[in-house]
Short mmCIF file of C-alpha atoms and ligand atoms in Angstrom, two decimals:
data_model
loop_
_atom_site.label_atom_id
_atom_site.label_comp_id
_atom_site.label_asym_id
_atom_site.label_seq_id
_atom_site.Cartn_x
_atom_site.Cartn_y
_atom_site.Cartn_z
CA MET A 20 245.62 54.27 134.47
CA SER A 21 242.78 53.74 132.33
CA ALA A 22 240.89 56.60 133.32
CA ALA A 23 240.80 58.33 130.09
CA ARG A 24 239.15 55.42 127.92
CA THR A 25 235.81 57.10 126.46
CA SER A 26 234.37 53.56 125.81
CA PRO A 27 234.61 49.83 127.21
CA PRO A 28 237.35 48.28 125.65
CA ALA A 29 236.05 45.27 122.93
CA ARG A 30 236.75 41.78 124.44
CA LEU A 31 239.53 39.59 124.18
CA ASP A 32 239.44 36.16 122.14
CA VAL A 33 240.78 34.45 125.23
CA LYS A 34 240.01 31.06 122.78
CA ARG A 35 242.40 32.79 119.84
CA ILE A 36 245.06 34.19 122.09
CA ARG A 37 245.49 30.81 124.20
CA GLU A 38 246.48 29.11 119.62
CA ASP A 39 249.38 31.25 120.60
CA PHE A 40 251.13 29.37 123.64
CA PRO A 41 252.41 26.15 122.81
CA ILE A 42 252.55 24.84 126.22
CA LEU A 43 248.49 25.61 127.26
CA GLU A 44 247.99 22.86 124.37
CA ARG A 45 249.90 20.28 126.66
CA THR A 46 248.54 17.91 129.57
CA VAL A 47 250.18 17.75 133.24
CA HIS A 48 249.29 14.49 134.61
CA GLY A 49 247.52 13.68 132.24
CA ARG A 50 245.15 16.80 132.43
CA PRO A 51 245.05 19.17 130.73
CA LEU A 52 247.14 22.14 132.11
CA VAL A 53 245.53 25.00 134.24
CA TYR A 54 247.93 27.47 134.19
CA LEU A 55 247.18 30.02 137.69
CA ASP A 56 250.55 31.23 138.45
CA ASN A 57 251.32 34.20 136.46
CA ALA A 58 252.55 36.01 139.14
CA ALA A 59 255.31 33.43 139.62
CA THR A 60 255.88 34.12 135.77
CA SER A 61 253.52 33.88 132.66
CA GLN A 62 254.11 31.54 129.52
CA LYS A 63 255.16 32.46 126.30
CA PRO A 64 253.61 33.49 123.24
CA ARG A 65 255.50 31.87 120.24
CA ALA A 66 256.21 35.18 118.53
CA VAL A 67 258.52 35.21 121.49
CA ILE A 68 260.18 31.89 121.67
CA GLU A 69 261.02 31.84 117.82
CA ALA A 70 262.20 35.73 117.66
CA GLU A 71 264.46 34.18 119.90
CA ALA A 72 265.49 31.88 118.25
CA ARG A 73 265.26 33.42 115.37
CA TYR A 74 268.09 36.06 116.80
CA TYR A 75 270.12 32.60 117.16
CA ALA A 76 269.50 30.87 113.99
CA GLU A 77 270.68 34.10 111.81
CA GLU A 78 272.00 36.86 114.02
CA ASN A 79 273.81 36.11 116.53
CA ALA A 80 277.06 37.66 117.52
CA ASN A 81 277.96 39.83 120.43
CA ILE A 82 276.36 43.67 119.79
CA HIS A 83 278.41 47.29 119.71
CA ARG A 84 281.56 46.13 119.22
CA GLY A 85 281.78 44.65 116.18
CA VAL A 86 282.15 45.99 112.53
CA HIS A 87 281.07 43.24 110.58
CA TRP A 88 278.05 42.25 109.24
CA LEU A 89 276.28 39.87 111.34
CA SER A 90 277.17 41.88 115.08
CA GLU A 91 275.62 45.33 113.13
CA LYS A 92 272.46 43.36 112.90
CA ALA A 93 272.05 41.83 116.02
CA THR A 94 273.25 44.75 117.42
CA ALA A 95 270.42 46.82 115.37
CA SER A 96 268.12 44.23 116.49
CA TYR A 97 268.92 44.42 120.46
CA GLU A 98 268.49 49.04 120.13
CA ALA A 99 265.23 48.60 118.53
CA ALA A 100 264.11 45.65 121.33
CA ARG A 101 265.13 49.03 123.88
CA GLU A 102 262.98 52.16 121.65
CA LYS A 103 259.91 48.92 121.99
CA VAL A 104 260.24 49.72 125.91
CA ARG A 105 260.64 53.09 125.56
CA ALA A 106 257.53 53.40 123.70
CA PHE A 107 255.95 51.06 125.69
CA LEU A 108 256.56 52.76 128.80
CA ASN A 109 256.40 56.43 127.31
CA ALA A 110 259.43 57.42 128.62
CA ALA A 111 261.11 60.69 127.05
CA SER A 112 264.71 58.71 125.18
CA VAL A 113 265.73 55.14 124.98
CA HIS A 114 268.81 57.02 127.64
CA GLU A 115 266.21 55.75 130.13
CA ILE A 116 265.75 52.46 129.39
CA VAL A 117 268.26 50.60 131.46
CA PHE A 118 268.19 46.76 130.42
CA VAL A 119 269.37 44.26 133.47
CA ARG A 120 268.55 40.78 134.49
CA GLY A 121 264.73 41.93 136.56
CA ALA A 122 263.21 43.65 138.29
CA THR A 123 265.89 42.44 141.38
CA GLU A 124 268.56 44.09 139.39
CA ALA A 125 267.25 46.88 138.84
CA VAL A 126 266.26 48.22 142.25
CA ASN A 127 269.58 46.51 143.66
CA LEU A 128 271.20 48.95 140.77
CA VAL A 129 269.39 51.47 142.34
CA ALA A 130 270.16 50.74 146.19
CA SER A 131 273.78 50.52 145.31
CA SER A 132 274.33 53.25 142.90
CA PHE A 133 271.54 56.22 144.06
CA GLY A 134 272.51 54.30 147.30
CA LYS A 135 275.37 55.74 147.18
CA ASN A 136 275.28 59.87 146.05
CA HIS A 137 272.04 60.50 148.83
CA VAL A 138 272.02 58.21 151.61
CA ARG A 139 273.35 58.90 154.94
CA SER A 140 273.57 57.90 157.88
CA GLY A 141 269.81 58.70 159.20
CA ASP A 142 268.23 59.41 156.31
CA GLU A 143 264.61 57.33 155.69
CA ILE A 144 264.05 55.06 152.67
CA LEU A 145 259.87 54.81 152.55
CA VAL A 146 258.65 51.57 151.93
CA THR A 147 255.21 49.25 152.59
CA GLY A 148 254.51 46.65 154.76
CA LEU A 149 253.59 45.00 151.36
CA GLU A 150 256.83 44.65 149.15
CA HIS A 151 258.16 42.00 147.48
CA HIS A 152 261.66 41.05 148.93
CA SER A 153 263.78 42.42 146.09
CA ASN A 154 262.02 45.89 147.14
CA LEU A 155 262.95 45.31 150.44
CA VAL A 156 266.24 43.90 151.02
CA PRO A 157 268.12 46.38 148.71
CA TRP A 158 266.74 49.00 150.85
CA GLN A 159 267.81 46.74 154.66
CA MET A 160 271.38 46.17 152.97
CA LEU A 161 272.24 49.62 151.50
CA CYS A 162 270.33 51.04 155.56
CA ALA A 163 273.41 47.94 156.88
CA GLU A 164 275.77 49.74 154.98
CA THR A 165 275.33 53.97 155.54
CA GLY A 166 273.60 54.01 158.95
CA ALA A 167 269.86 54.80 157.87
CA ARG A 168 266.74 53.84 158.30
CA LEU A 169 263.81 52.18 156.36
CA VAL A 170 260.97 53.01 157.22
CA ALA A 171 257.38 50.42 156.44
CA ALA A 172 253.75 52.13 156.09
CA PRO A 173 251.98 49.61 156.80
CA ILE A 174 249.18 47.42 155.88
CA ASP A 175 245.45 46.93 156.48
CA ASP A 176 243.40 44.20 157.37
CA SER A 177 241.50 44.21 153.13
CA GLY A 178 245.67 44.33 151.92
CA ASP A 179 245.62 48.13 151.40
CA VAL A 180 248.10 50.69 151.97
CA PRO A 181 245.85 54.11 152.49
CA LEU A 182 247.77 56.82 151.39
CA GLU A 183 247.63 58.86 154.43
CA GLU A 184 249.89 56.25 155.96
CA ILE A 185 252.32 56.94 153.51
CA VAL A 186 251.78 60.59 153.15
CA SER A 187 252.38 60.85 156.57
CA ARG A 188 255.83 58.06 156.47
CA ILE A 189 257.69 61.20 154.42
CA SER A 190 259.83 63.21 156.05
CA GLU A 191 262.29 66.10 155.69
CA ARG A 192 265.09 62.62 155.80
CA THR A 193 263.31 61.06 153.29
CA LYS A 194 266.26 60.23 150.81
CA LEU A 195 263.16 57.88 148.86
CA VAL A 196 260.03 56.40 148.38
CA ALA A 197 260.10 53.07 147.21
CA VAL A 198 256.76 51.18 146.12
CA ALA A 199 255.09 48.39 144.74
CA HIS A 200 252.14 49.65 141.95
CA VAL A 201 250.74 46.09 142.45
CA SER A 202 251.49 43.60 145.31
CA ASN A 203 252.10 40.14 144.36
CA ALA A 204 250.80 38.33 147.09
CA LEU A 205 247.66 40.36 147.81
CA GLY A 206 247.17 41.74 144.16
CA THR A 207 246.25 45.77 145.90
CA VAL A 208 247.31 48.25 143.31
CA LEU A 209 248.79 51.45 145.24
CA PRO A 210 248.17 54.97 144.26
CA VAL A 211 251.34 55.33 142.59
CA ARG A 212 250.29 58.71 140.85
CA GLU A 213 249.36 60.38 144.03
CA ILE A 214 252.57 58.70 145.85
CA VAL A 215 254.47 60.42 143.06
CA ASP A 216 252.51 63.51 143.47
CA THR A 217 252.47 63.54 147.50
CA ALA A 218 256.52 62.40 147.57
CA HIS A 219 257.52 65.37 144.50
CA ALA A 220 255.82 67.88 146.45
CA ARG A 221 258.03 67.77 149.74
CA GLY A 222 261.22 66.97 147.42
CA VAL A 223 260.78 63.06 147.24
CA PRO A 224 261.94 61.04 144.36
CA VAL A 225 259.57 57.60 144.20
CA LEU A 226 260.90 54.33 142.73
CA ILE A 227 257.76 52.28 141.93
CA ASP A 228 258.56 48.26 141.39
CA GLY A 229 256.60 47.67 138.49
CA ALA A 230 256.70 43.76 137.91
CA GLN A 231 253.41 43.01 139.32
CA ALA A 232 251.47 45.90 136.85
CA VAL A 233 253.41 46.19 133.43
CA PRO A 234 251.94 42.60 132.39
CA HIS A 235 248.24 43.60 133.62
CA ARG A 236 247.72 47.46 132.60
CA ALA A 237 248.58 50.02 130.39
CA VAL A 238 251.52 52.28 132.41
CA ASP A 239 252.96 55.59 131.14
CA VAL A 240 255.83 56.83 133.19
CA ARG A 241 255.86 60.25 132.04
CA ALA A 242 251.83 60.47 133.16
CA LEU A 243 252.98 58.52 136.81
CA GLY A 244 255.86 60.88 136.96
CA CYS A 245 258.14 58.31 138.64
CA ASP A 246 261.53 58.92 138.94
CA PHE A 247 261.95 55.07 138.91
CA TYR A 248 260.12 51.95 137.21
CA VAL A 249 261.38 48.57 136.96
CA PHE A 250 260.09 45.52 136.10
CA SER A 251 260.81 41.75 134.65
CA GLY A 252 260.76 40.32 131.18
CA HIS A 253 259.72 37.11 132.11
CA LYS A 254 256.66 38.44 134.27
CA VAL A 255 254.60 39.91 130.47
CA TYR A 256 255.68 37.03 128.51
CA GLY A 257 258.96 37.58 127.70
CA PRO A 258 261.70 35.65 128.24
CA THR A 259 263.67 35.24 131.19
CA GLY A 260 267.14 36.92 132.67
CA VAL A 261 266.14 40.41 131.42
CA GLY A 262 264.50 43.14 132.60
CA ILE A 263 263.87 47.26 133.23
CA LEU A 264 265.04 50.00 134.49
CA TYR A 265 263.51 53.17 133.57
CA GLY A 266 265.43 55.69 135.44
CA ARG A 267 264.68 59.64 134.48
CA GLU A 268 267.64 60.83 132.28
CA ALA A 269 268.74 63.54 135.03
CA LEU A 270 269.54 60.75 137.91
CA LEU A 271 270.65 58.22 135.94
CA ASP A 272 273.55 61.09 134.03
CA ALA A 273 273.98 61.87 137.77
CA MET A 274 274.33 57.67 139.42
CA PRO A 275 277.78 56.51 139.50
CA PRO A 276 278.06 53.39 137.40
CA TRP A 277 276.96 49.78 139.23
CA GLN A 278 279.13 47.15 137.60
CA GLY A 279 282.46 48.03 135.92
CA GLY A 280 283.86 46.64 133.20
CA GLY A 281 282.89 46.31 129.40
CA ASP A 282 280.76 48.12 126.95
CA MET A 283 279.69 50.49 130.13
CA ILE A 284 283.18 52.37 129.77
CA ALA A 285 284.19 55.41 127.56
CA SER A 286 287.84 54.71 127.69
CA VAL A 287 290.62 52.46 129.90
CA THR A 288 293.25 53.12 131.30
CA LEU A 289 295.67 51.12 133.55
CA GLU A 290 294.94 54.09 135.61
CA LYS A 291 291.73 54.99 135.19
CA SER A 292 288.86 54.77 133.09
CA THR A 293 286.05 57.46 131.98
CA TRP A 294 281.80 55.99 131.93
CA ASN A 295 280.44 56.12 128.83
CA VAL A 296 276.90 57.75 127.83
CA LEU A 297 273.21 56.90 128.72
CA PRO A 298 271.92 53.76 128.94
CA TYR A 299 275.41 51.89 128.74
CA LYS A 300 276.86 53.20 131.97
CA PHE A 301 274.88 51.18 133.23
CA GLU A 302 275.32 47.75 130.80
CA ALA A 303 278.22 46.45 132.21
CA GLY A 304 279.36 43.10 130.12
CA THR A 305 277.95 40.97 127.12
CA PRO A 306 274.15 41.26 128.00
CA ASN A 307 271.30 39.45 127.97
CA ILE A 308 270.63 39.55 123.81
CA ALA A 309 268.62 36.86 122.50
CA GLY A 310 266.36 38.11 125.89
CA GLY A 311 266.48 41.62 125.27
CA ILE A 312 264.78 40.78 121.94
CA GLY A 313 262.61 38.38 123.05
CA LEU A 314 261.41 41.04 125.27
CA GLY A 315 260.97 43.46 122.09
CA ALA A 316 258.70 40.73 121.10
CA ALA A 317 256.77 40.23 124.29
CA LEU A 318 255.83 44.56 124.25
CA ASP A 319 254.87 44.13 120.81
CA TYR A 320 252.76 40.85 121.67
CA VAL A 321 250.45 43.03 124.67
CA SER A 322 250.64 45.82 122.56
CA ALA A 323 248.90 44.74 119.67
CA ILE A 324 246.42 43.01 122.10
CA GLY A 325 245.78 46.07 124.23
CA LEU A 326 246.55 46.80 127.47
CA ASP A 327 243.14 48.18 128.55
CA ARG A 328 241.96 44.71 126.83
CA ILE A 329 244.22 42.96 129.27
CA GLU A 330 242.39 44.49 132.69
CA ALA A 331 239.24 44.24 131.52
CA HIS A 332 239.39 40.56 130.92
CA GLU A 333 241.46 40.24 133.87
CA ALA A 334 239.23 42.75 136.23
CA ALA A 335 236.53 40.80 135.12
CA LEU A 336 238.16 37.18 135.39
CA LEU A 337 238.74 38.54 138.92
CA GLU A 338 235.46 39.06 140.07
CA ILE A 339 234.39 35.97 138.82
CA GLY A 340 236.98 33.85 140.43
CA THR A 341 236.59 35.99 143.94
CA GLY A 342 233.03 34.59 144.22
CA LEU A 343 233.56 31.34 143.25
CA LEU A 344 236.28 31.32 145.77
CA ARG A 345 233.91 32.74 148.41
CA SER A 346 231.47 30.21 147.70
CA VAL A 347 233.35 27.17 148.90
CA ALA A 348 232.88 26.47 152.15
CA GLY A 349 236.69 26.96 154.39
CA VAL A 350 237.74 29.68 151.72
CA ARG A 351 239.21 32.39 153.25
CA LEU A 352 240.75 35.48 151.29
CA VAL A 353 243.76 37.18 152.14
CA GLY A 354 243.66 40.48 150.06
CA THR A 355 240.72 42.64 149.54
CA ALA A 356 241.77 46.12 149.23
CA PRO A 357 239.31 48.23 146.53
CA GLU A 358 241.70 48.28 143.96
CA LYS A 359 242.91 45.08 142.61
CA ALA A 360 244.79 43.23 139.97
CA GLY A 361 244.67 38.81 138.84
CA VAL A 362 245.71 37.95 141.67
CA LEU A 363 243.51 35.51 144.13
CA SER A 364 245.15 34.55 147.85
CA PHE A 365 243.85 31.94 150.18
CA LEU A 366 243.19 29.93 153.39
CA LEU A 367 241.55 26.36 153.39
CA ASP A 368 240.61 25.62 156.89
CA GLY A 369 242.91 23.11 158.51
CA VAL A 370 244.43 22.99 155.03
CA HIS A 371 248.27 24.17 154.57
CA ALA A 372 248.69 26.10 151.66
CA HIS A 373 251.43 23.17 150.10
CA ASP A 374 248.75 20.61 150.92
CA VAL A 375 246.41 22.95 148.80
CA GLY A 376 248.40 23.20 145.88
CA THR A 377 250.24 20.06 145.75
CA ILE A 378 246.66 18.21 145.44
CA LEU A 379 245.28 20.83 142.28
CA ASP A 380 248.95 19.86 140.62
CA GLN A 381 247.71 16.12 140.68
CA GLU A 382 244.61 17.93 138.61
CA GLY A 383 247.24 19.58 135.66
CA ILE A 384 246.09 22.95 138.18
CA ALA A 385 249.28 24.96 138.43
CA ILE A 386 248.85 27.34 141.64
CA ARG A 387 252.13 28.84 143.84
CA THR A 388 252.01 28.68 147.47
CA GLY A 389 254.17 29.68 149.91
CA HIS A 390 255.16 33.56 151.32
CA HIS A 391 255.38 34.90 147.90
CA CYS A 392 258.45 36.59 149.30
CA ALA A 393 256.85 38.68 150.51
CA GLN A 394 257.42 37.12 153.92
CA PRO A 395 256.06 40.80 156.16
CA VAL A 396 252.82 40.35 154.60
CA MET A 397 252.28 36.96 156.14
CA ASP A 398 253.93 38.29 159.27
CA ARG A 399 251.38 41.00 158.49
CA PHE A 400 248.03 38.35 159.10
CA GLY A 401 249.92 35.78 160.76
CA ILE A 402 250.12 33.20 158.80
CA PRO A 403 252.82 31.61 157.86
CA ALA A 404 251.78 30.88 154.14
CA THR A 405 249.04 31.41 151.34
CA ALA A 406 247.13 29.42 148.31
CA ARG A 407 247.52 31.94 145.66
CA ALA A 408 245.71 31.52 142.16
CA SER A 409 246.96 34.75 139.32
CA LEU A 410 245.60 35.63 136.14
CA GLY A 411 247.20 36.44 132.99
CA VAL A 412 245.21 36.18 128.88
CA TYR A 413 244.71 33.96 128.41
CA ASN A 414 242.94 32.30 132.09
CA THR A 415 239.14 31.63 131.48
CA ALA A 416 236.20 31.62 133.26
CA GLU A 417 236.24 27.61 132.73
CA GLU A 418 239.60 27.64 134.56
CA LEU A 419 238.58 29.49 137.91
CA GLU A 420 235.20 26.51 137.95
CA ALA A 421 238.28 23.80 138.08
CA LEU A 422 240.27 25.78 140.68
CA ALA A 423 237.13 26.25 142.89
CA GLN A 424 235.95 22.48 142.24
CA GLY A 425 239.41 21.22 142.80
CA ILE A 426 239.42 23.55 146.52
CA ARG A 427 236.14 21.59 147.48
CA ARG A 428 237.56 18.23 146.54
CA VAL A 429 241.16 18.79 148.52
CA ALA A 430 238.92 20.16 151.57
CA GLU A 431 236.54 17.19 150.91
CA VAL A 432 240.08 14.83 151.30
CA PHE A 433 240.91 16.49 154.97
CA ALA A 434 237.08 16.66 156.17
N1 PLP B 7 258.50 42.41 142.68
C1 PLP B 7 257.27 41.99 142.63
C2 PLP B 7 256.48 42.80 142.84
C3 PLP B 7 257.49 40.87 142.61
O1 PLP B 7 255.96 40.67 142.09
C4 PLP B 7 258.70 39.98 141.78
C5 PLP B 7 258.48 38.42 141.92
O2 PLP B 7 258.13 37.79 141.98
C6 PLP B 7 259.79 40.80 142.09
C7 PLP B 7 259.51 42.27 142.35
C8 PLP B 7 261.26 40.12 141.68
O3 PLP B 7 261.20 40.22 140.27
P1 PLP B 7 261.99 38.87 139.89
O4 PLP B 7 262.26 37.70 140.40
O5 PLP B 7 262.02 38.81 138.60
O6 PLP B 7 263.70 40.03 139.84
#
């Protein structure tokens, strides 16, 4: 994605960036917080916290329907945030940017609405074995409803899904390819551009789950050529409860509404209703106005730093972290694909992942343990859970050293 770069991006001033995140000043169990659970949710910079607070303090009103000053102000701020998302993804039009609750809701919207129009008994939806449950269960539900079949391209031993495994499963029955851009459990980066090109060559649309990509690398939906792209605000340093469905206008236009209610209609009689234009056709009810505005502030924040620089910083940290974890006796990394983002999933010999997480927590180190909402990944590796450290823009090599030291101490406790 940053292939067009001609010179290496300038290094980040991480010390300065850390000052933007008030929570990083706090201690946990009397120790400085080492926050390495960014794949679950990232921390919020002051700019995001203040944008939400400012909206409530100075502009709070319902949007789109009001003629009064505050409502117009709130509407303008909310729609300005939509334009920020459009620019961030390089979408062609704000008609293609639908505010939703998060990546999960976006996939459910497409499964339900696109599914209704396009998927019949005997059809196939193609996913991969590394999908988050949010890009799996909605398709399973659609298949159960329609009699379609879910086909999954398998993961190899490194946690990669080779392109041929995906391509060879696209058939004339495939109605949609739905794949993660970056795996939350393994860190694997899938070759989404090539997947889109191959699927399109066979006339099959592609949805990309970008929940773990958008915070860590520049995404250009027009360069990718994808049909749908989904992500959550809270993983890209924005608020919870807001996310984005990008859809190509022609596709969204042809799709029926998902939820019915206020704002998504053009007219209503007791007998029937007609639908609003895009993107409002998919935005029933009062949205998360403050969340949308906060998301706009988050995208401004990461854009000002530069996604290329964030990607380079996290790639350097991933290399350091991989080396450090490999140096700890008894640690096995799960997920070693050649193309990886900042996720370190690991096992410690003879110690349950939950114990690793609980003991590290006592040292102020926050990691995640469990199946990471990707149980099929755990099944593939024959394990119940992993411990997972996941990186963000404010993480440092010192924090990874603290993690490695912490794991050594866990190993000693269980020796
Ligand atoms: N997809 C991936 C790859 C994720 O990592 C996650 C969350 O961890 C989701 C989808 C779901 O995101 P949300 O719970 O914000 O809807």
